[in-house]
Structures are given as C-alpha cells and as structure tokens.
mmCIF file of C-alpha atoms and ligand atoms in Angstrom:
data_model
loop_
_atom_site.group_PDB
_atom_site.id
_atom_site.type_symbol
_atom_site.label_atom_id
_atom_site.label_comp_id
_atom_site.label_asym_id
_atom_site.label_seq_id
_atom_site.Cartn_x
_atom_site.Cartn_y
_atom_site.Cartn_z
ATOM 1 C CA MET A 143 54.899 144.499 104.539
ATOM 2 C CA LEU A 144 57.525 144.167 107.263
ATOM 3 C CA HIS A 145 57.247 142.029 110.376
ATOM 4 C CA PRO A 146 58.882 143.631 113.419
ATOM 5 C CA GLU A 147 57.441 140.838 115.574
ATOM 6 C CA ILE A 148 59.460 138.199 113.688
ATOM 7 C CA THR A 149 62.834 137.535 115.335
ATOM 8 C CA SER A 150 66.095 136.151 113.976
ATOM 9 C CA ASP A 151 65.266 132.877 115.721
ATOM 10 C CA ASP A 152 61.932 132.779 113.893
ATOM 11 C CA ILE A 153 63.710 133.232 110.559
ATOM 12 C CA ARG A 154 66.228 130.499 111.385
ATOM 13 C CA ALA A 155 63.351 128.194 112.383
ATOM 14 C CA MET A 156 61.630 128.876 109.051
ATOM 15 C CA HIS A 157 64.698 127.578 107.247
ATOM 16 C CA SER A 158 65.126 124.558 109.477
ATOM 17 C CA VAL A 159 64.026 120.921 109.290
ATOM 18 C CA ASP A 160 65.034 120.388 112.911
ATOM 19 C CA GLY A 161 62.632 117.880 114.471
ATOM 20 C CA ARG A 162 60.693 117.351 111.249
ATOM 21 C CA VAL A 163 59.766 113.754 110.433
ATOM 22 C CA ILE A 164 60.543 113.099 106.781
ATOM 23 C CA ILE A 165 60.175 109.865 104.796
ATOM 24 C CA VAL A 166 62.691 109.404 101.980
ATOM 25 C CA THR A 167 61.797 106.552 99.643
ATOM 26 C CA GLY A 168 64.641 104.895 97.765
ATOM 27 C CA SER A 169 67.160 106.053 100.379
ATOM 28 C CA ALA A 170 69.187 102.829 100.417
ATOM 29 C CA GLN A 171 71.489 104.283 97.751
ATOM 30 C CA GLY A 172 72.049 107.094 95.260
ATOM 31 C CA VAL A 173 70.174 110.387 95.420
ATOM 32 C CA GLY A 174 67.853 109.182 98.198
ATOM 33 C CA ARG A 175 70.732 108.152 100.438
ATOM 34 C CA GLY A 176 72.439 111.519 99.893
ATOM 35 C CA MET A 177 69.245 113.424 100.724
ATOM 36 C CA ALA A 178 68.740 111.267 103.849
ATOM 37 C CA HIS A 179 72.247 112.204 104.999
ATOM 38 C CA HIS A 180 71.677 115.898 104.311
ATOM 39 C CA LEU A 181 68.326 115.995 106.122
ATOM 40 C CA GLY A 182 69.610 113.885 109.025
ATOM 41 C CA LYS A 183 72.641 116.139 109.535
ATOM 42 C CA ALA A 184 70.305 119.139 109.392
ATOM 43 C CA GLY A 185 68.286 117.768 112.336
ATOM 44 C CA ALA A 186 65.408 115.910 110.706
ATOM 45 C CA THR A 187 64.158 112.509 111.795
ATOM 46 C CA VAL A 188 64.494 110.428 108.636
ATOM 47 C CA VAL A 189 62.444 107.391 107.687
ATOM 48 C CA VAL A 190 64.652 105.347 105.382
ATOM 49 C CA ALA A 191 62.269 103.473 103.088
ATOM 50 C CA ASP A 192 63.438 101.044 100.423
ATOM 51 C CA TYR A 193 63.090 97.470 99.223
ATOM 52 C CA GLN A 194 66.800 96.635 99.549
ATOM 53 C CA ALA A 195 66.895 95.554 103.194
ATOM 54 C CA ASP A 196 70.679 95.356 103.618
ATOM 55 C CA LYS A 197 71.462 98.689 101.997
ATOM 56 C CA LEU A 198 68.545 100.324 103.807
ATOM 57 C CA GLN A 199 70.120 99.232 107.091
ATOM 58 C CA ARG A 200 73.424 100.718 105.961
ATOM 59 C CA THR A 201 71.790 104.146 105.553
ATOM 60 C CA CYS A 202 70.142 103.833 108.987
ATOM 61 C CA ASP A 203 73.489 102.921 110.570
ATOM 62 C CA GLU A 204 75.129 105.903 108.895
ATOM 63 C CA LEU A 205 72.416 108.261 110.198
ATOM 64 C CA THR A 206 72.730 106.783 113.688
ATOM 65 C CA SER A 207 76.512 107.235 113.566
ATOM 66 C CA PHE A 208 76.134 111.000 113.293
ATOM 67 C CA GLY A 209 73.254 111.186 115.751
ATOM 68 C CA ALA A 210 70.286 111.540 113.406
ATOM 69 C CA PRO A 211 67.119 109.829 114.664
ATOM 70 C CA ASN A 212 65.852 107.406 112.036
ATOM 71 C CA LEU A 213 63.632 104.466 111.270
ATOM 72 C CA GLY A 214 64.186 101.892 108.570
ATOM 73 C CA VAL A 215 61.100 100.582 106.780
ATOM 74 C CA GLU A 216 61.246 97.874 104.142
ATOM 75 C CA VAL A 217 58.711 98.802 101.498
ATOM 76 C CA ASP A 218 57.982 97.990 97.881
ATOM 77 C CA ILE A 219 56.425 101.125 96.439
ATOM 78 C CA ARG A 220 54.639 99.061 93.786
ATOM 79 C CA ASP A 221 52.338 97.832 96.553
ATOM 80 C CA GLN A 222 49.757 100.224 97.996
ATOM 81 C CA ASP A 223 49.297 98.203 101.216
ATOM 82 C CA ARG A 224 53.046 98.342 101.893
ATOM 83 C CA ILE A 225 53.037 102.105 101.328
ATOM 84 C CA ASN A 226 50.163 102.525 103.776
ATOM 85 C CA ASP A 227 52.105 100.358 106.224
ATOM 86 C CA MET A 228 55.224 102.575 105.774
ATOM 87 C CA VAL A 229 53.244 105.682 106.686
ATOM 88 C CA ALA A 230 51.464 103.908 109.589
ATOM 89 C CA LYS A 231 54.843 102.778 111.011
ATOM 90 C CA THR A 232 56.136 106.356 110.727
ATOM 91 C CA VAL A 233 53.156 107.782 112.566
ATOM 92 C CA ASP A 234 53.279 105.012 115.198
ATOM 93 C CA ALA A 235 56.956 105.711 115.855
ATOM 94 C CA PHE A 236 56.980 109.512 115.802
ATOM 95 C CA GLY A 237 53.342 110.636 116.046
ATOM 96 C CA ARG A 238 53.434 112.512 112.747
ATOM 97 C CA VAL A 239 54.740 112.789 109.226
ATOM 98 C CA ASP A 240 55.828 116.262 108.144
ATOM 99 C CA GLY A 241 57.359 115.455 104.808
ATOM 100 C CA ILE A 242 57.723 112.746 102.207
ATOM 101 C CA ILE A 243 60.247 112.597 99.402
ATOM 102 C CA ASN A 244 59.021 110.201 96.725
ATOM 103 C CA ASN A 245 62.382 109.464 95.161
ATOM 104 C CA ALA A 246 62.255 105.682 94.569
ATOM 105 C CA GLN A 247 61.479 104.284 91.162
ATOM 106 C CA THR A 248 62.103 100.839 89.730
ATOM 107 C CA PHE A 249 64.192 100.838 86.580
ATOM 108 C CA ARG A 250 64.455 98.505 83.658
ATOM 109 C CA ALA A 251 66.214 98.736 80.338
ATOM 110 C CA ASN A 252 64.476 101.196 78.052
ATOM 111 C CA ALA A 253 63.509 100.531 74.454
ATOM 112 C CA PRO A 254 62.966 102.717 71.386
ATOM 113 C CA MET A 255 59.363 103.870 70.843
ATOM 114 C CA ALA A 256 58.603 101.256 68.197
ATOM 115 C CA GLU A 257 59.578 98.467 70.581
ATOM 116 C CA ILE A 258 58.175 99.586 73.958
ATOM 117 C CA LEU A 259 56.228 96.797 75.634
ATOM 118 C CA GLY A 260 53.322 97.061 78.007
ATOM 119 C CA GLU A 261 55.566 95.571 80.719
ATOM 120 C CA ASP A 262 58.065 98.451 80.286
ATOM 121 C CA VAL A 263 55.358 101.031 80.827
ATOM 122 C CA ASP A 264 53.889 99.017 83.670
ATOM 123 C CA VAL A 265 57.142 98.865 85.664
ATOM 124 C CA PHE A 266 57.774 102.606 85.385
ATOM 125 C CA TYR A 267 54.139 103.524 85.984
ATOM 126 C CA ARG A 268 53.533 101.187 88.889
ATOM 127 C CA SER A 269 56.627 102.227 90.835
ATOM 128 C CA GLY A 270 56.854 105.850 89.679
ATOM 129 C CA VAL A 271 53.343 107.126 89.054
ATOM 130 C CA LEU A 272 51.233 104.837 91.242
ATOM 131 C CA GLY A 273 53.911 104.636 93.950
ATOM 132 C CA THR A 274 53.991 108.429 94.120
ATOM 133 C CA LEU A 275 50.192 108.751 93.989
ATOM 134 C CA TRP A 276 49.643 106.142 96.713
ATOM 135 C CA ALA A 277 52.310 107.690 98.939
ATOM 136 C CA MET A 278 50.735 111.121 98.560
ATOM 137 C CA GLN A 279 47.332 109.653 99.401
ATOM 138 C CA ALA A 280 48.767 107.857 102.457
ATOM 139 C CA VAL A 281 50.338 110.965 104.013
ATOM 140 C CA TYR A 282 47.507 113.311 103.039
ATOM 141 C CA PRO A 283 45.144 112.740 106.014
ATOM 142 C CA HIS A 284 48.008 113.203 108.496
ATOM 143 C CA MET A 285 49.265 116.388 106.851
ATOM 144 C CA LYS A 286 45.748 117.751 106.426
ATOM 145 C CA LYS A 287 45.046 117.162 110.130
ATOM 146 C CA ALA A 288 48.298 118.920 111.049
ATOM 147 C CA GLY A 289 47.551 121.740 108.603
ATOM 148 C CA TRP A 290 51.137 121.431 107.356
ATOM 149 C CA GLY A 291 52.941 119.107 105.006
ATOM 150 C CA ARG A 292 55.677 118.991 102.401
ATOM 151 C CA ILE A 293 55.746 116.574 99.475
ATOM 152 C CA VAL A 294 58.671 116.303 97.072
ATOM 153 C CA ASN A 295 58.322 114.093 94.002
ATOM 154 C CA PHE A 296 60.887 113.137 91.386
ATOM 155 C CA GLY A 297 60.832 114.016 87.700
ATOM 156 C CA SER A 298 63.602 114.005 85.136
ATOM 157 C CA SER A 299 65.060 116.281 82.493
ATOM 158 C CA MET A 300 64.825 113.229 80.229
ATOM 159 C CA GLY A 301 61.037 113.374 80.503
ATOM 160 C CA ARG A 302 60.961 117.115 79.942
ATOM 161 C CA VAL A 303 62.953 116.989 76.713
ATOM 162 C CA GLY A 304 61.542 113.629 75.608
ATOM 163 C CA GLY A 305 64.965 111.968 75.516
ATOM 164 C CA ALA A 306 65.187 109.431 72.682
ATOM 165 C CA GLY A 307 65.106 105.805 73.736
ATOM 166 C CA PHE A 308 63.477 106.486 77.097
ATOM 167 C CA GLY A 309 59.799 106.633 76.111
ATOM 168 C CA ALA A 310 58.333 104.556 78.946
ATOM 169 C CA TYR A 311 60.442 106.247 81.613
ATOM 170 C CA ASN A 312 59.733 109.705 80.167
ATOM 171 C CA ALA A 313 55.984 109.090 80.178
ATOM 172 C CA SER A 314 56.086 108.085 83.851
ATOM 173 C CA LYS A 315 58.197 111.082 84.880
ATOM 174 C CA GLU A 316 55.893 113.546 83.128
ATOM 175 C CA ALA A 317 52.862 111.844 84.704
ATOM 176 C CA ILE A 318 54.486 112.317 88.126
ATOM 177 C CA ARG A 319 54.808 116.038 87.368
ATOM 178 C CA GLY A 320 51.174 116.103 86.303
ATOM 179 C CA ILE A 321 49.810 114.579 89.509
ATOM 180 C CA SER A 322 52.169 116.767 91.542
ATOM 181 C CA ARG A 323 50.638 119.910 90.051
ATOM 182 C CA THR A 324 47.108 118.652 90.708
ATOM 183 C CA ALA A 325 47.943 117.751 94.328
ATOM 184 C CA ALA A 326 49.581 121.166 94.756
ATOM 185 C CA ARG A 327 46.393 122.852 93.552
ATOM 186 C CA GLU A 328 43.967 120.673 95.515
ATOM 187 C CA TRP A 329 45.911 120.639 98.783
ATOM 188 C CA ALA A 330 47.279 124.202 99.002
ATOM 189 C CA SER A 331 44.394 125.199 101.250
ATOM 190 C CA ASP A 332 45.315 122.313 103.617
ATOM 191 C CA GLY A 333 48.798 123.775 104.143
ATOM 192 C CA ILE A 334 50.396 121.085 101.971
ATOM 193 C CA ILE A 335 53.058 122.096 99.475
ATOM 194 C CA VAL A 336 54.007 119.797 96.595
ATOM 195 C CA ASN A 337 57.026 120.237 94.343
ATOM 196 C CA VAL A 338 59.207 118.191 92.027
ATOM 197 C CA ILE A 339 62.968 117.824 91.734
ATOM 198 C CA ALA A 340 64.559 116.822 88.431
ATOM 199 C CA PRO A 341 68.130 115.990 89.474
ATOM 200 C CA ALA A 342 71.374 115.347 87.692
ATOM 201 C CA ALA A 343 73.408 113.101 89.970
ATOM 202 C CA ALA A 344 74.200 110.060 87.933
ATOM 203 C CA PRO A 345 75.562 107.043 89.801
ATOM 204 C CA PRO A 346 79.206 106.080 89.203
ATOM 205 C CA ARG A 347 78.036 103.259 86.900
ATOM 206 C CA ALA A 348 76.808 105.880 84.397
ATOM 207 C CA ALA A 349 80.277 107.357 83.797
ATOM 208 C CA GLY A 350 81.369 106.768 80.212
ATOM 209 C CA SER A 351 77.864 106.350 78.833
ATOM 210 C CA GLU A 352 76.781 108.535 75.904
ATOM 211 C CA HIS A 353 74.218 110.468 77.994
ATOM 212 C CA TYR A 354 76.656 111.060 80.834
ATOM 213 C CA GLU A 355 79.403 112.361 78.556
ATOM 214 C CA GLU A 356 76.936 114.598 76.682
ATOM 215 C CA PHE A 357 75.751 116.011 80.015
ATOM 216 C CA MET A 358 79.319 116.703 81.144
ATOM 217 C CA ARG A 359 79.911 118.575 77.891
ATOM 218 C CA THR A 360 76.766 120.707 77.917
ATOM 219 C CA CYS A 361 76.340 121.376 81.643
ATOM 220 C CA PRO A 362 77.701 124.896 82.363
ATOM 221 C CA MET A 363 79.385 123.514 85.500
ATOM 222 C CA HIS A 364 80.759 120.463 83.661
ATOM 223 C CA ARG A 365 80.282 118.245 86.664
ATOM 224 C CA ASN A 366 77.922 115.616 87.963
ATOM 225 C CA GLY A 367 75.637 116.504 90.884
ATOM 226 C CA ASP A 368 76.406 115.308 94.385
ATOM 227 C CA PRO A 369 73.397 113.643 96.058
ATOM 228 C CA GLU A 370 74.113 114.995 99.537
ATOM 229 C CA LEU A 371 75.550 118.437 98.741
ATOM 230 C CA ASP A 372 73.782 119.392 95.494
ATOM 231 C CA ILE A 373 70.387 117.646 95.604
ATOM 232 C CA GLY A 374 70.107 117.537 99.416
ATOM 233 C CA PRO A 375 69.865 121.331 99.902
ATOM 234 C CA ILE A 376 66.891 121.688 97.532
ATOM 235 C CA ALA A 377 65.096 118.752 99.163
ATOM 236 C CA HIS A 378 65.827 120.431 102.504
ATOM 237 C CA PHE A 379 64.383 123.793 101.400
ATOM 238 C CA LEU A 380 61.283 122.141 99.931
ATOM 239 C CA CYS A 381 60.611 120.527 103.348
ATOM 240 C CA THR A 382 60.884 123.741 105.387
ATOM 241 C CA ASP A 383 58.456 126.421 106.431
ATOM 242 C CA ALA A 384 60.495 128.821 104.280
ATOM 243 C CA CYS A 385 59.058 127.039 101.255
ATOM 244 C CA ARG A 386 55.607 128.503 101.804
ATOM 245 C CA TYR A 387 54.755 130.306 98.569
ATOM 246 C CA VAL A 388 56.131 127.931 95.962
ATOM 247 C CA THR A 389 54.082 124.920 94.982
ATOM 248 C CA GLY A 390 53.476 122.761 91.916
ATOM 249 C CA HIS A 391 56.899 123.558 90.481
ATOM 250 C CA THR A 392 59.711 121.491 89.056
ATOM 251 C CA PHE A 393 63.249 122.352 90.157
ATOM 252 C CA MET A 394 65.960 121.473 87.675
ATOM 253 C CA VAL A 395 68.868 120.656 89.988
ATOM 254 C CA ASP A 396 71.438 120.057 87.307
ATOM 255 C CA GLY A 397 74.216 122.638 87.377
ATOM 256 C CA GLY A 398 72.308 124.900 84.958
ATOM 257 C CA ASN A 399 72.020 122.284 82.222
ATOM 258 C CA PHE A 400 68.341 123.009 81.605
ATOM 259 C CA MET A 401 67.572 126.644 82.301
ATOM 260 C CA TRP A 402 63.815 126.464 82.411
ATOM 261 C CA SER A 403 61.540 125.732 85.330
HETATM 262 N N1 NAD V 165 70.539 110.072 89.234
HETATM 263 C C1 NAD V 165 70.183 110.943 88.285
HETATM 264 O O1 NAD V 165 71.004 111.630 87.666
HETATM 265 C C2 NAD V 165 68.731 111.129 87.979
HETATM 266 C C3 NAD V 165 68.353 111.889 86.863
HETATM 267 C C4 NAD V 165 66.995 112.118 86.645
HETATM 268 C C5 NAD V 165 66.064 111.593 87.519
HETATM 269 N N2 NAD V 165 66.471 110.841 88.574
HETATM 270 C C6 NAD V 165 65.461 110.338 89.494
HETATM 271 O O2 NAD V 165 65.939 110.458 90.834
HETATM 272 C C7 NAD V 165 65.495 109.335 91.612
HETATM 273 C C8 NAD V 165 66.677 108.623 92.260
HETATM 274 O O3 NAD V 165 67.581 108.243 91.260
HETATM 275 P P1 NAD V 165 68.912 107.412 91.603
HETATM 276 O O4 NAD V 165 69.862 107.675 90.490
HETATM 277 O O5 NAD V 165 69.344 107.661 92.991
HETATM 278 O O6 NAD V 165 68.356 105.905 91.469
HETATM 279 P P2 NAD V 165 68.952 104.538 92.072
HETATM 280 O O7 NAD V 165 68.489 103.444 91.182
HETATM 281 O O8 NAD V 165 70.426 104.650 92.359
HETATM 282 O O9 NAD V 165 68.195 104.413 93.472
HETATM 283 C C9 NAD V 165 66.821 104.148 93.522
HETATM 284 C C10 NAD V 165 66.501 103.629 94.907
HETATM 285 O O10 NAD V 165 65.093 103.303 94.919
HETATM 286 C C11 NAD V 165 64.937 102.000 95.419
HETATM 287 N N3 NAD V 165 63.764 101.375 94.790
HETATM 288 C C12 NAD V 165 63.593 101.085 93.486
HETATM 289 N N4 NAD V 165 62.413 100.489 93.292
HETATM 290 C C13 NAD V 165 61.826 100.397 94.504
HETATM 291 C C14 NAD V 165 60.601 99.866 94.948
HETATM 292 N N5 NAD V 165 59.731 99.297 94.093
HETATM 293 N N6 NAD V 165 60.285 99.954 96.252
HETATM 294 C C15 NAD V 165 61.158 100.523 97.129
HETATM 295 N N7 NAD V 165 62.351 101.041 96.768
HETATM 296 C C16 NAD V 165 62.680 100.966 95.464
HETATM 297 C C17 NAD V 165 66.219 101.251 95.066
HETATM 298 O O11 NAD V 165 66.432 100.124 95.912
HETATM 299 C C18 NAD V 165 67.261 102.358 95.261
HETATM 300 O O12 NAD V 165 67.712 102.417 96.597
HETATM 301 C C19 NAD V 165 64.674 108.467 90.669
HETATM 302 O O13 NAD V 165 63.315 108.809 90.753
HETATM 303 C C20 NAD V 165 65.221 108.854 89.298
HETATM 304 O O14 NAD V 165 64.313 108.612 88.252
HETATM 305 C C21 NAD V 165 67.774 110.586 88.823
#
C-alpha cells in the first residue's frame, strides 16, 4: 500500500528524535556517553543518568556545549526508589518520557562456573536485570498514557555464546533479553516498542586483553565499535517512529562479528 498523503517532511519526522525526551542510564562514560552525544546532536533532550556524579556532569556539560537540552540525574540503578525518582524528575522537568536506554550495569570480576559466588550473581542481577525491569516499570505508565514509547535494553554477545569465564554476567544479560521480549509482547498494544542492543565497543582499557584481540581477529571489520558513531545510530533508530514494526529483537552491533539476530 502506498501513502500519497505522506510527505517528505513526514518521512523525515519518522526518522527523527528531535524533541524526544530520552533517558540514557550509564551515560557518564563509555557506550552510554557516546549514545547521549549522538542523540543530543540529533535533537533529543537527554537525561544523563548515572551514579558517578562528576563524570555525569561532564556529559551534561558536553551536551550543553553543543546546544542539546539535558538533565543530569544521579541514580543507582540497584535501587528501585532511585529509579522511580529518576523517571519522576524527568517527567517533572519535561512533562514526558519518550524513550529509555537501559545501558548501565555494575561490573565485577567474573569467575569460572565452579567458583561463581552468590554475590557475583547478585551484583549483575541487581544492576542489570532488576535495574532494567524496574526502569521499564517506572516509564511504563507514562508511555502507556502517551500511547508511544521506546525502550532499549542492553545484552551482550558474551551472553549469547555463553563466553567461558563470564557465567554470572552471561546469565544476567540473557535474562535482560528474556524480560525485553516479554515486555515487547505485553506492551505492543500500548504503542511501546522494546528492543535490545548487544554492542562491541570495548573501552580503551580492554585493548590487549585476550577477548579484545580475539574480537579484532574475527570481526570482519577488524575494528572496535565507536560508541557515538557505531552504537549511537542504532540507539537513535530504536527511539524513532520509524522503528514501528520491529520489537523484541536483539541487534548485534559488532561489525558483523556475530551474524545472527
Ligand atoms: N563495551 C562493550 O564492548 C560491551 C560489550 C557487550 C555489552 N556491553 C554492555 O553495554 C553497556 C555499556 O557498556 P560500557 O562498556 O559502556 O560500560 P562502562 O562500565 O564503561 O560504563 C557503564 C556506565 O554505567 C554506570 N553504572 C554502573 N553501575 C551503575 C549503577 N548501579 N547505577 C548507575 N549507573 C551505573 C557507570 O558509572 C558507567 O558510567 C553495559 O550494559 C555492557 O554490559 C558492552
């Protein structure tokens, strides 16, 4: 079916995040900071949410320097009350929340399967799985009322392949994908779209490690992802109106390293 009533401006608006209010958790550094820059430069109002107050402020200052409206919110995503407060502050400031990118997760050294402790699982689950679940629950009533919402959660290729030595992390990342699919199914009729990004954009500190070097060898592009220019565009698309018929999916944003969806 063609749509003669749809104009070029309508199509451009579909692909735009201009004026959208989007929370990016974990945007004080790394992938989150890069996505915040990309979305801010594209016209979104970005809520920079993180538990590192000084670095969070740095991201806000950067967004302000290129004219992107923003709000910094100090939040620990292991705490449901703080997550609710983050969403309440967003709605107080801007009257709405169009999108949330649940990128933050607390890390700790991983252990082989035989040695994983309850505390290891707890850290990854509380920040990754519960943090993502609580954030989705917090934005849900606002998005449902608006009849429109975009949620982007974060998985990992490590979880998908069951990378050795990362059992607790892998379990949390696959659980995030599980609850993302359920939310996508339950909330599709509310106009809410939920997808997952599994990125490859290792921080500089990873260079030289066994996993990093193996990735550089096997990745068809033989390069590390750039948070702003490689991960940012997918996050952007997943927060637009153009992303209207894709939900519950995981996007491997990794230079073609894993060619399955
Ligand atoms: N970088 C990669 O190549 C890669 C690969 C696979 C998956 N991922 C996923 O992408 C996401 C971002 O990865 P990254 O490499 O940028 O990580 P990072 O550690 O560089 O950044 C994580 C950010 O989240 C914040 N954060 C951590 N715990 C928090 C908490 N409890 N409350 C609030 N903020 C908290 C940190 O302060 C930091 O700013 C993560 O979910 C990660 O698992 C990354």
